[in-house]
XYZ file of C-alpha atoms in Angstrom:
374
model
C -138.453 -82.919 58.231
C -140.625 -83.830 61.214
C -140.988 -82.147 64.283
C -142.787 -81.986 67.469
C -144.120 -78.702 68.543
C -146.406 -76.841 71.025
C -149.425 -75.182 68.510
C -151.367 -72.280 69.700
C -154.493 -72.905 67.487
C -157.182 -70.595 69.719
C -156.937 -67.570 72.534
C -158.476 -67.506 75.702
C -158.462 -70.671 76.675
C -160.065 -71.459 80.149
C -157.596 -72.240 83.243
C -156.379 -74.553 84.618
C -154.521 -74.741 81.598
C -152.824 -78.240 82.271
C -156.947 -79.065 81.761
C -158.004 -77.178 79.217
C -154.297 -77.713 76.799
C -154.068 -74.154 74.868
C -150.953 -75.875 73.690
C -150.820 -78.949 71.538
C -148.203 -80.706 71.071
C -148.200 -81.472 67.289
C -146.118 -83.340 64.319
C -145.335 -80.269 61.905
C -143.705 -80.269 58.528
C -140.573 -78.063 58.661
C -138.606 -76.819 55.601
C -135.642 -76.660 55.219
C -133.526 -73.401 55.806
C -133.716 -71.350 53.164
C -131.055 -68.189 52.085
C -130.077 -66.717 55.082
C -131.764 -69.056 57.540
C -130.598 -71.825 59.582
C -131.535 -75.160 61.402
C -131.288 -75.318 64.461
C -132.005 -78.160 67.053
C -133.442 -77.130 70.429
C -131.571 -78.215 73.374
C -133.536 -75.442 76.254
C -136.564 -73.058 76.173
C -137.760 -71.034 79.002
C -141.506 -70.063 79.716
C -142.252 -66.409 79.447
C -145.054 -63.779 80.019
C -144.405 -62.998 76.285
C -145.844 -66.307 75.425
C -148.175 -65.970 78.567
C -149.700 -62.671 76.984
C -150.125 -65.375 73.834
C -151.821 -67.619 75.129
C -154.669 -65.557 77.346
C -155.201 -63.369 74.401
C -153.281 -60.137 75.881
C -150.837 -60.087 73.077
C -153.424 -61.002 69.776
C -151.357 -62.886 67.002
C -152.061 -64.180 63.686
C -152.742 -68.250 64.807
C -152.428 -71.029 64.089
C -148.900 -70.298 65.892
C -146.454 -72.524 67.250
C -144.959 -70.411 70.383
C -141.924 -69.883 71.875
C -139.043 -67.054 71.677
C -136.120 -67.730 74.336
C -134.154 -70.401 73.766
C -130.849 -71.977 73.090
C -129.830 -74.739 70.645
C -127.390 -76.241 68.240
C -126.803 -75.695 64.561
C -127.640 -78.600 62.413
C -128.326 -76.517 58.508
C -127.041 -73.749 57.123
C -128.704 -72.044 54.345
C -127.579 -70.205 51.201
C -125.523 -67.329 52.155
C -124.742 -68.142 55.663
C -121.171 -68.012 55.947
C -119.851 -67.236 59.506
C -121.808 -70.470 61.599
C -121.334 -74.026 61.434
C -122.775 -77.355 62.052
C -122.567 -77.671 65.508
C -122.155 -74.650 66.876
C -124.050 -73.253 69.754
C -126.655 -70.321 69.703
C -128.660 -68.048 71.316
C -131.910 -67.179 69.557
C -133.068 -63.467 69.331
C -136.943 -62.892 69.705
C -136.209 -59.850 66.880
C -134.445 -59.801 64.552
C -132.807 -57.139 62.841
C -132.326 -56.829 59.517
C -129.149 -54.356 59.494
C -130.105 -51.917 57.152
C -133.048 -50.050 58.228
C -132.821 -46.368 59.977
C -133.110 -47.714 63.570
C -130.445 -50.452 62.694
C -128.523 -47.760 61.287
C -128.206 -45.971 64.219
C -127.347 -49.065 66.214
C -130.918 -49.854 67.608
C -131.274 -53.182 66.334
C -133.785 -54.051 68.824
C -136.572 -51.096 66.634
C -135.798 -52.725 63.228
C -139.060 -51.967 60.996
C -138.496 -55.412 58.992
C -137.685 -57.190 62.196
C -140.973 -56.215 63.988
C -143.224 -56.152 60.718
C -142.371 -60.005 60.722
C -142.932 -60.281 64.003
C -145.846 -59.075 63.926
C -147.191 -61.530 60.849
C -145.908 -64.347 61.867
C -143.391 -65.264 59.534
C -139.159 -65.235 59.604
C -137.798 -62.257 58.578
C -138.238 -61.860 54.986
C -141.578 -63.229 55.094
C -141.102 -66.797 54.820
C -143.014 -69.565 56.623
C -141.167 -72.815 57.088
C -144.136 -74.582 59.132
C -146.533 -76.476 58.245
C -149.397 -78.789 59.415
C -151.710 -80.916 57.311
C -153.951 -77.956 56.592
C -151.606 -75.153 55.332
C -149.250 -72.938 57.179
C -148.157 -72.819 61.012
C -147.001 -69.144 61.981
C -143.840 -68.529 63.640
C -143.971 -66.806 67.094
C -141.148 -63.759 67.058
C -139.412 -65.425 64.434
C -138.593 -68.592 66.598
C -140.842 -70.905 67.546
C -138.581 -72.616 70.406
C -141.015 -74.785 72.008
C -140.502 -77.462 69.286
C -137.417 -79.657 68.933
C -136.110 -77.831 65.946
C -136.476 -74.472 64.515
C -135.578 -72.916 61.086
C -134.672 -69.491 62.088
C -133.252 -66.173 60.687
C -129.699 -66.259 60.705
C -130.385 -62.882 62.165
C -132.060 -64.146 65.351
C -129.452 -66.316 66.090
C -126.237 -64.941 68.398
C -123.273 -67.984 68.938
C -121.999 -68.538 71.982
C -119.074 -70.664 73.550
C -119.709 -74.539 73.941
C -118.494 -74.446 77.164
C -121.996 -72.621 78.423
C -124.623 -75.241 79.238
C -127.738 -74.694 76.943
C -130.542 -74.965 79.701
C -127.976 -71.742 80.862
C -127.425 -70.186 77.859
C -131.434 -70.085 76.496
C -132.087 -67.617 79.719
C -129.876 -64.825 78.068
C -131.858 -64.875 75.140
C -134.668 -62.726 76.683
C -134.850 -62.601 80.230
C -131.224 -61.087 80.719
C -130.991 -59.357 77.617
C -134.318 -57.664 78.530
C -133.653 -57.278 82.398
C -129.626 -56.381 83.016
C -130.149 -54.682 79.199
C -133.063 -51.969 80.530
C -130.616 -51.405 83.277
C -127.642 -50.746 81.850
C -128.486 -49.311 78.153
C -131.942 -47.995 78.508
C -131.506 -46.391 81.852
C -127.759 -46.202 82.203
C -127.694 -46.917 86.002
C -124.409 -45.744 87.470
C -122.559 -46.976 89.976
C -123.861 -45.379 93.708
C -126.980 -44.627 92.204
C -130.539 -45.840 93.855
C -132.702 -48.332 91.945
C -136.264 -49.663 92.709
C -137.547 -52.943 90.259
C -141.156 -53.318 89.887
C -142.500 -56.934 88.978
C -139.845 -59.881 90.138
C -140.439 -62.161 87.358
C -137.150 -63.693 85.402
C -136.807 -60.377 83.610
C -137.380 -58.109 87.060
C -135.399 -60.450 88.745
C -132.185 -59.960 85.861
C -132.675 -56.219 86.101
C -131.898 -56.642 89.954
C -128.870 -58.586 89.369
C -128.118 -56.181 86.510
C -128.206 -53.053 88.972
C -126.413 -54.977 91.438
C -123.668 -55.829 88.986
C -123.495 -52.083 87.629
C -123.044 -51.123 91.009
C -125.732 -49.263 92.737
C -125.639 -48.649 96.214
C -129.509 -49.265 97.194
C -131.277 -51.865 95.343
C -134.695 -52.230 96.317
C -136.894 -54.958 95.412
C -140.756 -54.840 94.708
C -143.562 -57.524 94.123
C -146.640 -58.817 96.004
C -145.363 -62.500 95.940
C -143.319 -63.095 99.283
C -141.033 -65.661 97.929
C -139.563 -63.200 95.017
C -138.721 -60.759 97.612
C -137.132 -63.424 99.478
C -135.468 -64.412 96.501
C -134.163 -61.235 95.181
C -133.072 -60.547 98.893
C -130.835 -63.749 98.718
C -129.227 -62.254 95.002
C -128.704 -58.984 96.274
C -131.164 -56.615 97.123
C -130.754 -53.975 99.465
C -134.142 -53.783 100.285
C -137.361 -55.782 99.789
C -140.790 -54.111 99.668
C -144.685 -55.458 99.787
C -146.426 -54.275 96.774
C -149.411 -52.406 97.298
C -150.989 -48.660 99.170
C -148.135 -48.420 101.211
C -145.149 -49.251 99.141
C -144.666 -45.745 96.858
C -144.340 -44.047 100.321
C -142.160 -46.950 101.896
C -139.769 -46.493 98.726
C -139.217 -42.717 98.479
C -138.802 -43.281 102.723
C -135.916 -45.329 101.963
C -134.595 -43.268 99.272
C -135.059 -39.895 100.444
C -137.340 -38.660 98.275
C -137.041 -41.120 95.636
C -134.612 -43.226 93.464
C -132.600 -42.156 90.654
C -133.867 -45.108 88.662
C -136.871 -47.080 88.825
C -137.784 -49.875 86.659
C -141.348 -51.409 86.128
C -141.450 -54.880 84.927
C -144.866 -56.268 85.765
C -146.715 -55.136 82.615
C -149.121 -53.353 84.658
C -150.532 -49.695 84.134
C -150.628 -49.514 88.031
C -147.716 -50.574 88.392
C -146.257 -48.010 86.007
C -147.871 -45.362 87.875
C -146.439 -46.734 91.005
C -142.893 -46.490 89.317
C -143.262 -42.893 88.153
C -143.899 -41.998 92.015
C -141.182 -43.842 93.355
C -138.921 -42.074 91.078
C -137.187 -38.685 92.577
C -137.139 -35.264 90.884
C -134.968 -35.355 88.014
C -134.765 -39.425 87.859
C -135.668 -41.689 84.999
C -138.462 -44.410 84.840
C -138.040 -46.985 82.540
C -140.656 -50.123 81.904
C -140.112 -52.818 79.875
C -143.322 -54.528 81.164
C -146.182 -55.810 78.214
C -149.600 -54.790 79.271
C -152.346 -55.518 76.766
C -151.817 -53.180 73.855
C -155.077 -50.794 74.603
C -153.252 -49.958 78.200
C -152.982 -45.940 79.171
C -150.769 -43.993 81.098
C -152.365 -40.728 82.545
C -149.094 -38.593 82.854
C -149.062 -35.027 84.827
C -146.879 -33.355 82.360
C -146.055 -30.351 84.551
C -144.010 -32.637 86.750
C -142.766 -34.193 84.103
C -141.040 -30.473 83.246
C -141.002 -29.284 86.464
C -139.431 -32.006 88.133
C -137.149 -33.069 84.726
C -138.640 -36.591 84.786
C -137.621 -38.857 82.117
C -140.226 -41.826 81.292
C -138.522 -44.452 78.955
C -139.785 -47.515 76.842
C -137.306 -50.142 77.082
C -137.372 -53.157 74.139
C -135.310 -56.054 74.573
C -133.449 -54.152 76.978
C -132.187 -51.786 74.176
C -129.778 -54.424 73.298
C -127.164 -54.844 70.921
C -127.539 -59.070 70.713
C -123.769 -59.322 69.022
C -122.416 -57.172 71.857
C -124.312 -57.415 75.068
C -124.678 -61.324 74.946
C -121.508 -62.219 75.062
C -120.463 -59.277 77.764
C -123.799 -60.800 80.355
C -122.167 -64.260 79.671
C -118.461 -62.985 81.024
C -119.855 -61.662 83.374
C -122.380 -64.948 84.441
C -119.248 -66.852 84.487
C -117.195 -64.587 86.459
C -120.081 -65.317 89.426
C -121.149 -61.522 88.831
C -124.370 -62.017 87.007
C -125.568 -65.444 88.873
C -128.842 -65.714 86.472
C -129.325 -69.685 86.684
C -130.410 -68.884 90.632
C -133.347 -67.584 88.381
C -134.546 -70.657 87.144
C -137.613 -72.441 89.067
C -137.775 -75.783 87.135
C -137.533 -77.948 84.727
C -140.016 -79.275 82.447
C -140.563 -81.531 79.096
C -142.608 -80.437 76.422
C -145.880 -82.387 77.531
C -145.842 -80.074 80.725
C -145.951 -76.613 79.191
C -149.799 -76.378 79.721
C -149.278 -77.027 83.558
C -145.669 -75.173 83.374
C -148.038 -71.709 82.306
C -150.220 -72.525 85.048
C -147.051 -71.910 87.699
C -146.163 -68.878 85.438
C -149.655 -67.666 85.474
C -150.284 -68.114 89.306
C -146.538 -66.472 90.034
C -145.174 -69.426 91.660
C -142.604 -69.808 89.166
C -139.569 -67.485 87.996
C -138.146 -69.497 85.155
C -139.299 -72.938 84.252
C -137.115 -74.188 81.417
C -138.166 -77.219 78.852
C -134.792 -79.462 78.552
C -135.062 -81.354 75.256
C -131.910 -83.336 75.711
């Protein structure tokens, strides 16, 4: 079939990007679903630093790519093998998939499957197939998605349902910003009710990790960015505290906290930033960052306070998720008013505005811009 799509065809593309249109929007050739695969017609897709880090070359992948990894959509083919969806149901798409059967989805960390991320990595679905296609050859997939595109043929393994009931514009921000955010809170660092938390970086997923230590019940969260309107934003969701990012905010933190919080999480992709966390966090707390720097980024650690002080520093994927379990839990508890994520979204877009739509993202004007295709 036919499909319009946003194609990534070079990096580092000048800005403003609304002028210099890293994205195309293109008529692809897309198969049709093939064993264990499904078709699935986008209804939302939300902008990302994931598909920022694309675009501006932080994040090299194998191009021509058409981009795009969290989104929400309706079933429309099912493919040999795929027994337990229908036409018509409603999912959430998963930027990894997991394949079940390796070691780390063994031992119920689906978010480290090997297959899953050696797709991901080339392009393709999991499996290795490639279901796009232009009039030269082969279109790659981005994380085994591709959402910014009016259809998809996906994995049936990076697809979670969910009820009809949940809007789709709603329902595409669970796919990664919650699931990363409220999951690094809750499974990665385990916050516990009274505990402290500090959240570094207040895009969508910073901004779901604040709700998410909100809703696990902390009794100081304190939020940290440079951009005046997130803090005034994450104040109105919750927040205990706001803080100005920059020379003075480490001290301002631990002031608050005596000493330092139990939990700090950094979200801004940024080495400094990461640094900043590790000091903010008190003797015998845990640092986790789910943040993307570009992949030749260092952390300088002083590994005597790391023993000394019995500091844990954790990596946090996809917010450690279990996409079966925890998407359906952060949905009960969205519609139960406890998890208010849509007060996350910025704007809405169609697909001829994603170069100007990265241009908000890029600047930090914008939390969640989501493209409605219906």
């Amino acid at each position: 079939m036919k499909i319009e799509a946003a194609v990534l065809r070079a990096r580092d593309a000048s800005l403003p990007y609304a002028e210099s249109r890293p994205l195309r929007i293109e008529t692809l050739d897309l198969d049709p679903p093939g064993k264990g695969e499904v078709l699935v017609r986008i209804a939302a897709a939300g902008l990302c630093h994931s598909d920022l880090s694309v675009i501006n070359g932080d994040r090299p992948r194998p191009l021509p790519m058409a981009l795009g990894h969290e989104a929400a959509g309706v079933v429309e083919a099912l493919g040999e093998d795929v027994a337990d969806l229908a036409v018509g149901d409603h999912v959430v798409m998963i930027f990894m998939p997991s394949c079940g059967h390796c070691l780390p989805c063994a031992e119920g960390r689906p978010a480290l499957c090997a297959p899953g991320a050696a797709a991901n990595g080339a392009g393709t679905l999991l499996g290795d197939g490639l279901r796009l296609h232009d009039e030269d050859g082969t279109v790659h997939h981005h994380l085994g998605v591709s959402a910014f595109a009016t259809h998809a043929v996906v994995s049936r393994r990076s697809l979670v349902k969910v009820d009809p009931e949940l809007p789709l514009h709603e329902a595409a921000l669970f796919g990664c910003a919650v699931l990363t955010g409220v999951g690094a809170v809750v499974n990665t660092a385990g916050v516990k009710a009274g505990q402290s938390v500090a959240v570094i970086g207040l895009g969508g997923v910073g901004l779901a990790a604040v709700l998410g230590a909100i809703a696990a019940g902390a009794a100081q969260v304190i939020a940290v960015d440079l951009a005046d309107d997130k803090l005034a934003l994450a104040s109105e969701l919750g927040a205990t505290a706001t803080v100005k990012a920059g020379a003075d905010a480490v001290a301002t933190v631990r002031a608050l906290t005596d000493g330092g919080c139990d939990v700090v999480l950094e979200m801004a992709g940024s080495v400094r930033a990461l640094e900043s966390a590790v000091a903010m966090t008190r003797r015998g707390g845990t640092t986790v960052t789910a943040g993307l720097p570009p992949p030749d980024a260092a952390l300088a650690v002083n590994v005597v306070a790391l023993v000394a002080d019995e500091r844990t520093l954790k990596g946090s994927y996809i917010g450690t998720c279990v996409p079966t379990r925890d998407i359906p839990r952060y949905v009960a508890l969205y519609r139960a008013g406890r998890l208010p994520v849509d007060r996350l979204v910025s704007g809405y877009l169609t697909l001829s505005d994603i170069n100007a739509g990265f241009d908000e993202l890029h600047a930090g004007r914008a939390v969640r811009q989501i493209i409605r295709f219906d």
